[in-house]
CSV table of C-alpha atoms in Angstrom, one decimal:
chain,number,residue,atom,x,y,z
L,1,UNK,CA,79.0,74.7,113.9
L,2,UNK,CA,78.2,78.2,113.9
L,3,UNK,CA,77.2,79.6,110.0
L,4,UNK,CA,79.3,82.5,109.0
L,5,UNK,CA,77.3,85.7,108.3
L,6,UNK,CA,77.8,85.5,104.4
L,7,UNK,CA,77.5,81.7,104.2
L,8,UNK,CA,81.0,81.4,103.0
L,9,UNK,CA,84.4,80.6,104.3
L,10,UNK,CA,87.0,81.8,105.5
L,11,UNK,CA,85.4,82.9,108.4
L,12,UNK,CA,86.9,83.9,111.9
L,13,UNK,CA,85.2,84.3,115.1
L,14,UNK,CA,87.0,85.6,117.8
L,15,UNK,CA,86.2,86.5,121.4
L,16,UNK,CA,84.4,89.9,120.3
L,17,UNK,CA,84.4,89.6,116.7
L,18,UNK,CA,83.2,87.8,113.5
L,19,UNK,CA,84.9,88.4,110.4
L,20,UNK,CA,84.1,86.6,106.9
L,21,UNK,CA,86.1,88.1,104.6
L,22,UNK,CA,89.4,86.7,103.7
L,23,UNK,CA,91.4,90.6,103.3
L,24,UNK,CA,89.5,91.5,106.4
L,25,UNK,CA,90.7,88.7,108.1
L,26,UNK,CA,94.4,88.8,107.4
L,27,UNK,CA,94.6,92.7,108.5
L,28,UNK,CA,92.8,91.8,111.6
L,29,UNK,CA,95.5,88.9,112.6
L,30,UNK,CA,98.1,91.3,111.5
L,31,UNK,CA,96.7,93.9,113.7
L,32,UNK,CA,96.1,91.6,116.8
L,33,UNK,CA,99.7,89.9,116.5
L,34,UNK,CA,101.4,93.2,115.1
L,35,UNK,CA,103.2,91.0,112.4
L,36,UNK,CA,103.3,91.6,108.7
L,37,UNK,CA,103.6,88.7,106.9
L,38,UNK,CA,104.6,90.5,103.6
L,39,UNK,CA,107.6,92.7,105.1
L,40,UNK,CA,110.0,90.3,103.3
L,41,UNK,CA,108.6,91.2,99.9
L,42,UNK,CA,109.4,94.2,97.6
L,43,UNK,CA,106.7,96.5,96.5
L,44,UNK,CA,106.5,94.9,93.1
L,45,UNK,CA,106.1,91.6,94.8
L,46,UNK,CA,103.8,92.7,97.5
L,47,UNK,CA,101.4,94.5,94.8
L,48,UNK,CA,101.6,91.5,92.5
L,49,UNK,CA,100.1,89.2,95.5
L,50,UNK,CA,97.1,91.9,96.1
L,51,UNK,CA,96.4,91.5,92.4
L,52,UNK,CA,96.3,87.7,92.5
L,53,UNK,CA,94.4,87.6,95.8
L,54,UNK,CA,91.7,89.8,94.2
L,55,UNK,CA,91.7,87.8,90.9
L,56,UNK,CA,91.1,84.5,93.0
L,57,UNK,CA,88.6,85.8,95.3
L,58,UNK,CA,86.4,87.6,92.3
L,59,UNK,CA,86.6,84.7,90.1
L,60,UNK,CA,86.7,81.5,92.0
L,61,UNK,CA,84.5,82.1,94.8
């Protein structure tokens, strides 16, 4: 198994790309498949989700 560039998970290796950051992976997948997974959420719910995501990424990794 190939090691990620940052040595961490999650890690996405595509045909022509390597991404080792969860936010960038989500952005890449949404752009590739033209699908916004948060479209059903209100602006407040989207903001709350981003806060939780950053909190988890910065303090649990």
